[in-house]
PDB file of C-alpha atoms in Angstrom:
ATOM      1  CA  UNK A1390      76.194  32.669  75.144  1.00 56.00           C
ATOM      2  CA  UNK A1391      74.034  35.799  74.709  1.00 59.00           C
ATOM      3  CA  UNK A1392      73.798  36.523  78.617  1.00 63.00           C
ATOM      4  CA  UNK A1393      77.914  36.323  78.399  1.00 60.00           C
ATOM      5  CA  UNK A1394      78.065  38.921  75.473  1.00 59.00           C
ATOM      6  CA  UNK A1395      75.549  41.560  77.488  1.00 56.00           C
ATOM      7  CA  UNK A1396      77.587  40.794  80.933  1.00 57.00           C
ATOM      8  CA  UNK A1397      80.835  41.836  78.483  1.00 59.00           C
ATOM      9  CA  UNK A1398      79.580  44.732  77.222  1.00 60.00           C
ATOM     10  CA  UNK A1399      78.020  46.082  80.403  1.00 60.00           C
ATOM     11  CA  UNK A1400      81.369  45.469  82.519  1.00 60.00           C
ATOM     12  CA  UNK A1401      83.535  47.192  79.237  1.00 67.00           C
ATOM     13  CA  UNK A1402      81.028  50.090  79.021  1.00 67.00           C
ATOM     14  CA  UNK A1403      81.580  50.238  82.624  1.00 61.00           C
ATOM     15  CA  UNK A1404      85.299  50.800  82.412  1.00 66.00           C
ATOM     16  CA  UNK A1405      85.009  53.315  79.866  1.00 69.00           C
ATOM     17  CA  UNK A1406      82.732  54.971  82.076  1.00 71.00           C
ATOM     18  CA  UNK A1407      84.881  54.637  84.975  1.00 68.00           C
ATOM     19  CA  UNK A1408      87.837  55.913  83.228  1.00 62.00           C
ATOM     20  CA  UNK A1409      85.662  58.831  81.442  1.00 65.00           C
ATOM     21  CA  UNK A1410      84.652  60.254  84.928  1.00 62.00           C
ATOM     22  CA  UNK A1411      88.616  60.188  86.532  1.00 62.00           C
ATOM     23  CA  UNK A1412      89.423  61.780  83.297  1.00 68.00           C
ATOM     24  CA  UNK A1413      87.185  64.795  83.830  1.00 67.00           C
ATOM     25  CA  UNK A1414      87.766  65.158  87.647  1.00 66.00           C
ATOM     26  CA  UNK A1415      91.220  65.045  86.631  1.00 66.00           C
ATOM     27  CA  UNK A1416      90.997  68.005  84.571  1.00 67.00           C
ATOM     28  CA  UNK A1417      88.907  69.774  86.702  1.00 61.00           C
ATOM     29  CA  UNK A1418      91.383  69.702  89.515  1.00 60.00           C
ATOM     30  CA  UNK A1419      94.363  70.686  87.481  1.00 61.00           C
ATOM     31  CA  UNK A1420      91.633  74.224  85.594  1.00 55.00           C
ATOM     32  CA  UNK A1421      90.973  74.880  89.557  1.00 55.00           C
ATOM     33  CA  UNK A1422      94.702  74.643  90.338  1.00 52.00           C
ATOM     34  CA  UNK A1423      95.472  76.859  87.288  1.00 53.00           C
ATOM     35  CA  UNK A1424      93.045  79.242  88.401  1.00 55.00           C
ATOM     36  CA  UNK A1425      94.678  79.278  92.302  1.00 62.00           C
ATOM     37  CA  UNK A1426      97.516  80.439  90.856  1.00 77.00           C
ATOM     38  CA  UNK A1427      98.295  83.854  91.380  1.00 81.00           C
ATOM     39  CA  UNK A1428     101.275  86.268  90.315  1.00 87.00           C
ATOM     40  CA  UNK A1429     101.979  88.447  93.016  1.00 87.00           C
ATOM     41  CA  UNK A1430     103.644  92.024  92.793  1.00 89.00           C
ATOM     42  CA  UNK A1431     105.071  94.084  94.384  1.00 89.00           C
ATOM     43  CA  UNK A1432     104.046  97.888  94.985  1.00 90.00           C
ATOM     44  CA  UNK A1433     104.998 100.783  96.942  1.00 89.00           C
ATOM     45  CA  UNK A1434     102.063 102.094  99.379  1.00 90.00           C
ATOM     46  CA  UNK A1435     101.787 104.703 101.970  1.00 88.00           C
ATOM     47  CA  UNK A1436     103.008 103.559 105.635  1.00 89.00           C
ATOM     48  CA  UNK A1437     101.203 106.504 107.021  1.00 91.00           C
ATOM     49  CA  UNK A1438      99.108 109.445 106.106  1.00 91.00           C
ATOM     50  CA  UNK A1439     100.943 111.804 103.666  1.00 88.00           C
ATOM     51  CA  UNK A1440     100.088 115.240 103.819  1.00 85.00           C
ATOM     52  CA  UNK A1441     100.112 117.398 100.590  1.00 80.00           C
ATOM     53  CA  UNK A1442     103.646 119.350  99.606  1.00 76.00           C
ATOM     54  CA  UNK A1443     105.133 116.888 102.287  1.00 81.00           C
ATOM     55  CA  UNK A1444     108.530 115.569 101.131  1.00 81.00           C
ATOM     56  CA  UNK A1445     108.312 111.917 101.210  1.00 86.00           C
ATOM     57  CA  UNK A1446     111.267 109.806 102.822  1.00 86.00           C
ATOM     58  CA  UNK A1447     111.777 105.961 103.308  1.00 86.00           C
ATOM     59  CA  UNK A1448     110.420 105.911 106.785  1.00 89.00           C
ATOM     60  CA  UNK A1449     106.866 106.857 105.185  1.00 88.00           C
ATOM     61  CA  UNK A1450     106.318 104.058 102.767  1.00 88.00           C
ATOM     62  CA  UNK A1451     106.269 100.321 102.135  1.00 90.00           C
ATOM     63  CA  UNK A1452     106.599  97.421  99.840  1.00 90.00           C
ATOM     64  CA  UNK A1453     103.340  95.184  99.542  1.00 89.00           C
ATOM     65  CA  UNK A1454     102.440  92.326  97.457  1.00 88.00           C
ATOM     66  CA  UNK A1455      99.109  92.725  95.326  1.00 88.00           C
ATOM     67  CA  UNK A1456      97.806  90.144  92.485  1.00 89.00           C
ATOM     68  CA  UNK A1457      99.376  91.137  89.152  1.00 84.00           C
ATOM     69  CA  UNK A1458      95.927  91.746  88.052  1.00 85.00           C
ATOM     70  CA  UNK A1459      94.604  94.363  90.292  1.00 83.00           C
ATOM     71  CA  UNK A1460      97.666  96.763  90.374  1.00 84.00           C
ATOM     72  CA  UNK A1461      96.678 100.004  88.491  1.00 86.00           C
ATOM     73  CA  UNK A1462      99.300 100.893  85.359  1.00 85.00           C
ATOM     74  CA  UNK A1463     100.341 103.829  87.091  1.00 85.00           C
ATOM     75  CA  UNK A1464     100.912 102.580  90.643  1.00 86.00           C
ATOM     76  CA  UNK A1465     104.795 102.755  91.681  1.00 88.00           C
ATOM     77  CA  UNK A1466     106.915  99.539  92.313  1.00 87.00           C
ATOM     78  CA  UNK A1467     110.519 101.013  92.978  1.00 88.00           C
ATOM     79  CA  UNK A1468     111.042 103.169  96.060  1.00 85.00           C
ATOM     80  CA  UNK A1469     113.412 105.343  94.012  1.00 84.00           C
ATOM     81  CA  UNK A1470     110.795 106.527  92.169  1.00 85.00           C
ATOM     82  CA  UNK A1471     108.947 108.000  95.203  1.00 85.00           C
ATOM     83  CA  UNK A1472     111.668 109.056  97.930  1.00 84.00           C
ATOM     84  CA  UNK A1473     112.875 112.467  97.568  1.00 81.00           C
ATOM     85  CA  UNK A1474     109.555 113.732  95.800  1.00 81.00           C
ATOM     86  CA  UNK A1475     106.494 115.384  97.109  1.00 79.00           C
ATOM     87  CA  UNK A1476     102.676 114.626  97.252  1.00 82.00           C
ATOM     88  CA  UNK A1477     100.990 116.427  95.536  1.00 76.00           C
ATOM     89  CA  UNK A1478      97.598 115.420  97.123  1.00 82.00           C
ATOM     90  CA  UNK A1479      97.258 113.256 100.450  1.00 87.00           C
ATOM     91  CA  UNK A1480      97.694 110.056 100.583  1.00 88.00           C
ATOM     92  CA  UNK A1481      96.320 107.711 103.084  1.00 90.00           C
ATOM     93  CA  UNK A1482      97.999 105.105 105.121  1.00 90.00           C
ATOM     94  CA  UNK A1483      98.283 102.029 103.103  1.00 89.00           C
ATOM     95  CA  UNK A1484      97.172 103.520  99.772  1.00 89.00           C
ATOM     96  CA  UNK A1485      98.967 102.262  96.990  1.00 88.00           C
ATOM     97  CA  UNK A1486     101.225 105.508  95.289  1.00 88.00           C
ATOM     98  CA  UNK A1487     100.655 105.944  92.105  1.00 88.00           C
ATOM     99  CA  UNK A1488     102.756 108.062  90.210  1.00 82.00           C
ATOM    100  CA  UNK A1489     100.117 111.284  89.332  1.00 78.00           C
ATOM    101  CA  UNK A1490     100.088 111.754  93.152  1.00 80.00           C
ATOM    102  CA  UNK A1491     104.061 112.420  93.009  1.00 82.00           C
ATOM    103  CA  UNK A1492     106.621 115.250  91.628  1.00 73.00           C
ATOM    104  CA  UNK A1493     109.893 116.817  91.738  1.00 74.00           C
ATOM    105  CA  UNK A1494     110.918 120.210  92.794  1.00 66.00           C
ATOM    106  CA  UNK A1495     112.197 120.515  89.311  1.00 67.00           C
ATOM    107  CA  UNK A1496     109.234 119.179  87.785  1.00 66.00           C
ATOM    108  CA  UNK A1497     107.138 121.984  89.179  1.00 65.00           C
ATOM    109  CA  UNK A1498     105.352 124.352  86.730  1.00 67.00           C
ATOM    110  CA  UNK A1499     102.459 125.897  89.211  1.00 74.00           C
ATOM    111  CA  UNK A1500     104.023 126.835  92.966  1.00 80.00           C
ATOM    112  CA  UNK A1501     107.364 128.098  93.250  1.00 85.00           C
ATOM    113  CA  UNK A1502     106.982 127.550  96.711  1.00 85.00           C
ATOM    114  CA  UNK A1503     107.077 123.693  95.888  1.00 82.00           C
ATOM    115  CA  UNK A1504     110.247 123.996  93.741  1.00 87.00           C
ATOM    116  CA  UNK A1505     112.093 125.987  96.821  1.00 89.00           C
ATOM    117  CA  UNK A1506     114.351 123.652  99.282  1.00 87.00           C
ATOM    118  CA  UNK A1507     114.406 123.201 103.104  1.00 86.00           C
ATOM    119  CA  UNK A1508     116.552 125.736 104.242  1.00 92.00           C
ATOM    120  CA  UNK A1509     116.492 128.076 101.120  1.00 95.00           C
ATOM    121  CA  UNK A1510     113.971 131.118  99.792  1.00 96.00           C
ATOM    122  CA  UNK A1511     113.006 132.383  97.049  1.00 96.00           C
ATOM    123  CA  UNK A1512     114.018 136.153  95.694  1.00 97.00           C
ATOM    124  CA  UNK A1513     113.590 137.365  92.518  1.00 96.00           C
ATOM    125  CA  UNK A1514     116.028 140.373  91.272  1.00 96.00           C
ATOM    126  CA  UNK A1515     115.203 142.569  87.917  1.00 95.00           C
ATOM    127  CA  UNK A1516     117.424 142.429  85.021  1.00 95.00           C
ATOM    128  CA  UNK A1517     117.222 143.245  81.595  1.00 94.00           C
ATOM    129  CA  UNK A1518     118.037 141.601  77.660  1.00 93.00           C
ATOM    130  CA  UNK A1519     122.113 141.922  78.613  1.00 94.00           C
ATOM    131  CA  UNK A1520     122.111 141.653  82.702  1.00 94.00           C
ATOM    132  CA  UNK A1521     120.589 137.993  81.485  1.00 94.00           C
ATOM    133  CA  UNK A1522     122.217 136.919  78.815  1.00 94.00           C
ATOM    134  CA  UNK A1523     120.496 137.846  76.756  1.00 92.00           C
ATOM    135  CA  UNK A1524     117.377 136.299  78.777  1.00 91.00           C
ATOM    136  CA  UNK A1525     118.788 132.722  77.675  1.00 92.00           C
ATOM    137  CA  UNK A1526     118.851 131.896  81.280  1.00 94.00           C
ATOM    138  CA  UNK A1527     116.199 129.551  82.240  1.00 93.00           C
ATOM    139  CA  UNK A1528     114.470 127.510  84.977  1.00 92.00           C
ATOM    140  CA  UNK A1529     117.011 125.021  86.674  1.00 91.00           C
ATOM    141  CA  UNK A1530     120.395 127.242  84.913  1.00 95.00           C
ATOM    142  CA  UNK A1531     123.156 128.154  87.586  1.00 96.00           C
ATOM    143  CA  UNK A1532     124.314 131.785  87.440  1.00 97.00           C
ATOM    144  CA  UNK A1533     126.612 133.748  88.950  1.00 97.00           C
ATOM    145  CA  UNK A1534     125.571 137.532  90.619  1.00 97.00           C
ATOM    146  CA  UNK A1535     128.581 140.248  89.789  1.00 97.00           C
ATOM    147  CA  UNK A1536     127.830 143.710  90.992  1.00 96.00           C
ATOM    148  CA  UNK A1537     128.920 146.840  89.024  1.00 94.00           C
ATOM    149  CA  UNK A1538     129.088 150.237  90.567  1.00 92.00           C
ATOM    150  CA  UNK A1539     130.392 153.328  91.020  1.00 86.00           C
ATOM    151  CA  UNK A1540     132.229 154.646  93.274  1.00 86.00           C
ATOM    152  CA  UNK A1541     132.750 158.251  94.412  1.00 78.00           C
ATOM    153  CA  UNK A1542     131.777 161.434  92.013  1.00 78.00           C
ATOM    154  CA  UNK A1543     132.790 163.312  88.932  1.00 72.00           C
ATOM    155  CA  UNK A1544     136.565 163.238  87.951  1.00 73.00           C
ATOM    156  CA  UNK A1545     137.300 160.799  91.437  1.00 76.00           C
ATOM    157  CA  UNK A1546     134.298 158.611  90.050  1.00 79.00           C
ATOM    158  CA  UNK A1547     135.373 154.638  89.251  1.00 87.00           C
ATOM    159  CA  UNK A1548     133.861 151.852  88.227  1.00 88.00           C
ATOM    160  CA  UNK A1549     134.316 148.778  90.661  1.00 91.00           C
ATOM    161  CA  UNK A1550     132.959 144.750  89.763  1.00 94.00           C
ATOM    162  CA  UNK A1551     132.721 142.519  92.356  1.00 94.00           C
ATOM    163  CA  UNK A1552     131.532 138.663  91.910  1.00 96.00           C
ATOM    164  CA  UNK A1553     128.616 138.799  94.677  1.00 96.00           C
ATOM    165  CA  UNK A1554     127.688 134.858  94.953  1.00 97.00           C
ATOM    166  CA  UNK A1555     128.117 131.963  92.870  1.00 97.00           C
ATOM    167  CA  UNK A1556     126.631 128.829  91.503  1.00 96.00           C
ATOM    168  CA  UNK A1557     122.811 130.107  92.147  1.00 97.00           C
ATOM    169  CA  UNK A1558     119.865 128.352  91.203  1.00 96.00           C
ATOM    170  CA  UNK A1559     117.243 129.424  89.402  1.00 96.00           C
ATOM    171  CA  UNK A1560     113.750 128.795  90.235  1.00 94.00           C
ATOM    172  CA  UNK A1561     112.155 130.918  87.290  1.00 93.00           C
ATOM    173  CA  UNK A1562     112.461 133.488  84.325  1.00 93.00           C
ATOM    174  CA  UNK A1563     109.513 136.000  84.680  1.00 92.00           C
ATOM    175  CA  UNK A1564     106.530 133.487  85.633  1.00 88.00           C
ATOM    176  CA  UNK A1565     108.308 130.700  83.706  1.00 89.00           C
ATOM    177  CA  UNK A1566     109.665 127.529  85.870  1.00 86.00           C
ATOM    178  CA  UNK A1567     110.202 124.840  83.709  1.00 81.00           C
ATOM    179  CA  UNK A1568     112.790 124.955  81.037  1.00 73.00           C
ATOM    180  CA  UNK A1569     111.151 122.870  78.519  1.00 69.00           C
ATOM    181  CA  UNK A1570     109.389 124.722  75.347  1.00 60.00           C
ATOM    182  CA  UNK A1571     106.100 124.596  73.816  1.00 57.00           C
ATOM    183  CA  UNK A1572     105.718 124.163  70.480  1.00 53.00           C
ATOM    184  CA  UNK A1573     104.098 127.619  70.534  1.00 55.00           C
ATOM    185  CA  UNK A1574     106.655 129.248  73.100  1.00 57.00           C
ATOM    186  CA  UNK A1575     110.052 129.141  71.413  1.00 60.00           C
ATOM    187  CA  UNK A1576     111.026 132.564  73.234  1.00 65.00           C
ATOM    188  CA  UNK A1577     110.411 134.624  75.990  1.00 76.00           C
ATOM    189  CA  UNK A1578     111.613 137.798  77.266  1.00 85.00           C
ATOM    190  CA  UNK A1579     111.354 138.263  81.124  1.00 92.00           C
ATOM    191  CA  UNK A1580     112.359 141.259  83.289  1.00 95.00           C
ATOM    192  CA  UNK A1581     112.615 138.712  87.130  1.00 95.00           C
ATOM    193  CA  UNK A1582     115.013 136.084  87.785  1.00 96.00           C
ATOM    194  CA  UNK A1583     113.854 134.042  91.102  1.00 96.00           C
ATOM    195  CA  UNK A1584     116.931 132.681  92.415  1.00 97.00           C
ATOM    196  CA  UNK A1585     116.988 130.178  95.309  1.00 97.00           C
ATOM    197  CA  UNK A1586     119.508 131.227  98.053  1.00 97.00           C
ATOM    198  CA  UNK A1587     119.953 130.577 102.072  1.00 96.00           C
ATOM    199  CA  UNK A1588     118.489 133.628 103.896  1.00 96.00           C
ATOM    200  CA  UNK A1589     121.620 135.835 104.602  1.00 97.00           C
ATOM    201  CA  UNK A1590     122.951 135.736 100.873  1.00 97.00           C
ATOM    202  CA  UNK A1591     119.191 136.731  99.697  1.00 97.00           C
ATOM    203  CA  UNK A1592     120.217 139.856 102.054  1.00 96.00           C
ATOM    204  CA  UNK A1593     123.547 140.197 100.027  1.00 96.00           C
ATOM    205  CA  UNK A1594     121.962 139.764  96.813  1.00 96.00           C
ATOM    206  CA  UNK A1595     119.669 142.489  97.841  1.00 96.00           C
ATOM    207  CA  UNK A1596     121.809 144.559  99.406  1.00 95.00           C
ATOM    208  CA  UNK A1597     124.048 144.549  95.870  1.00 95.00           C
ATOM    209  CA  UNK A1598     121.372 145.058  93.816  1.00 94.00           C
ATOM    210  CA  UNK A1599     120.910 148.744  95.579  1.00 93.00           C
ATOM    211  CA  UNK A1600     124.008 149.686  95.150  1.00 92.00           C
ATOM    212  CA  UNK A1601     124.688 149.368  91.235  1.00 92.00           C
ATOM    213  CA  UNK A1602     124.067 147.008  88.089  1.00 93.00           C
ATOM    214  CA  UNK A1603     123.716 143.111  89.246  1.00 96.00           C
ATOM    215  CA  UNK A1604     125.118 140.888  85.816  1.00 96.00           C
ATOM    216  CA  UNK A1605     124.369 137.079  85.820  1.00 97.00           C
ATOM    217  CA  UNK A1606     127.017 135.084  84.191  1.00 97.00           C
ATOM    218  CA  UNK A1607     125.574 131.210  83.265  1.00 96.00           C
ATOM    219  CA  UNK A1608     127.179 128.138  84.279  1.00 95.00           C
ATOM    220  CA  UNK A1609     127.397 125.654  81.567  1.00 93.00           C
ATOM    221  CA  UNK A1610     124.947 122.395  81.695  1.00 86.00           C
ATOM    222  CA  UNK A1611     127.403 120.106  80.268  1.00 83.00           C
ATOM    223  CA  UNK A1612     128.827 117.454  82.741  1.00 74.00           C
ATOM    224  CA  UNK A1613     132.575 116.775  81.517  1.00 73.00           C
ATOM    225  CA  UNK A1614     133.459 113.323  81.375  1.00 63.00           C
ATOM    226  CA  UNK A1615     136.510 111.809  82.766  1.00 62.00           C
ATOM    227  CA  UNK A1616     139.989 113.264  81.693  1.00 56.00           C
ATOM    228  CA  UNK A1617     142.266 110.367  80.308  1.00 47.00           C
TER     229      UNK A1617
END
């Protein structure tokens, strides 16, 4: 009776056992799969070498797929946030862009060169406090050039205005080329406006500005919504 009672509890301790060690392997296996599983991202990285200043178009980058966990906080995941924009360092083929390495032409506050488009230059024209309204014009504003001058001599003399060129860009007031303000800088007075225009009207903005008074007139900012 004894020797039944020991066989009993050796072949139940066994079982426990038994079911004790699938138990464990059981969770083991599912930690490991947990651990296999990886969220993937996707990120925008260079397709070939970027130079500095270059412009960056679609045809120079890539989507990739990196674990969630590696990708750096600023590293860029929409290709709208890099085409159109320049390097502002080079970037490598296959480096992942991160958004420090990247800026707009109207973002830039240290080359004007940077801010000027293909095609276009940069001329800057003097004006005074009322040839600049006021120098209220600022960085990214769209002016208007009219010429004033004089024409002929003494009792003959007349004054004639002529509206030179229209909708121009400007790049910068004095050395200034962003239009936000510093807490500091509420107002500045400037003496240059550096407009952006295509090479012959720089030569008639030029020209005009020999001949008599150039005035800028300012464009308003506000879009207008739809009429009803």
């Amino acid at each position: 009776m004894r020797s039944k009672l020991v066989f009993f509890l050796a072949l139940t301790m066994g079982l426990i056992t038994t079911v004790l060690f699938f138990s464990t392997m059981s969770q083991s296996d599912q930690a490991e799969g947990k651990e296999q599983e990886v969220v993937m991202v996707e990120v925008i990285a260079a397709e070939e070498v970027i130079s500095a200043n270059q412009i960056i178009n679609e045809d120079m980058i890539r989507k990739i797929k990196v674990p969630e966990a590696d990708v750096h906080p600023l590293a860029v995941r929409d290709i709208s946030e890099v085409e159109g924009k320049f390097a502002t360092a080079v970037i490598e083929k296959d480096e992942i862009i991160l958004t420090h390495r990247l800026k707009g032409d109207k973002e830039e506050t240290e080359l004007v060169s940077r801010k000027v488009q293909d095609g276009y230059r940069a001329v800057s024209v003097g004006v005074d406090i009322v040839q600049s309204v006021s120098t209220l014009i600022e960085p990214e504003d769209y002016v208007d050039a009219v010429l004033t001058e004089i024409l002929g001599e003494g009792d003959v003399s007349m004054v004639r205005t002529e509206l030179v060129l229209e909708e121009i860009r400007v790049l910068a007031v004095g050395r200034k080329m962003a239009s936000e303000f510093s807490e500091e800088e509420q107002y500045m007075e400037y003496t240059t406006l550096t407009l952006e225009l295509k090479p012959k009207d720089a030569e008639k903005l030029i020209n005009a500005s020999q001949k008599g008074n150039l005035h800028f007139t300012l464009h308003s900012s506000i879009i207008p919504g739809e009429s009803d």
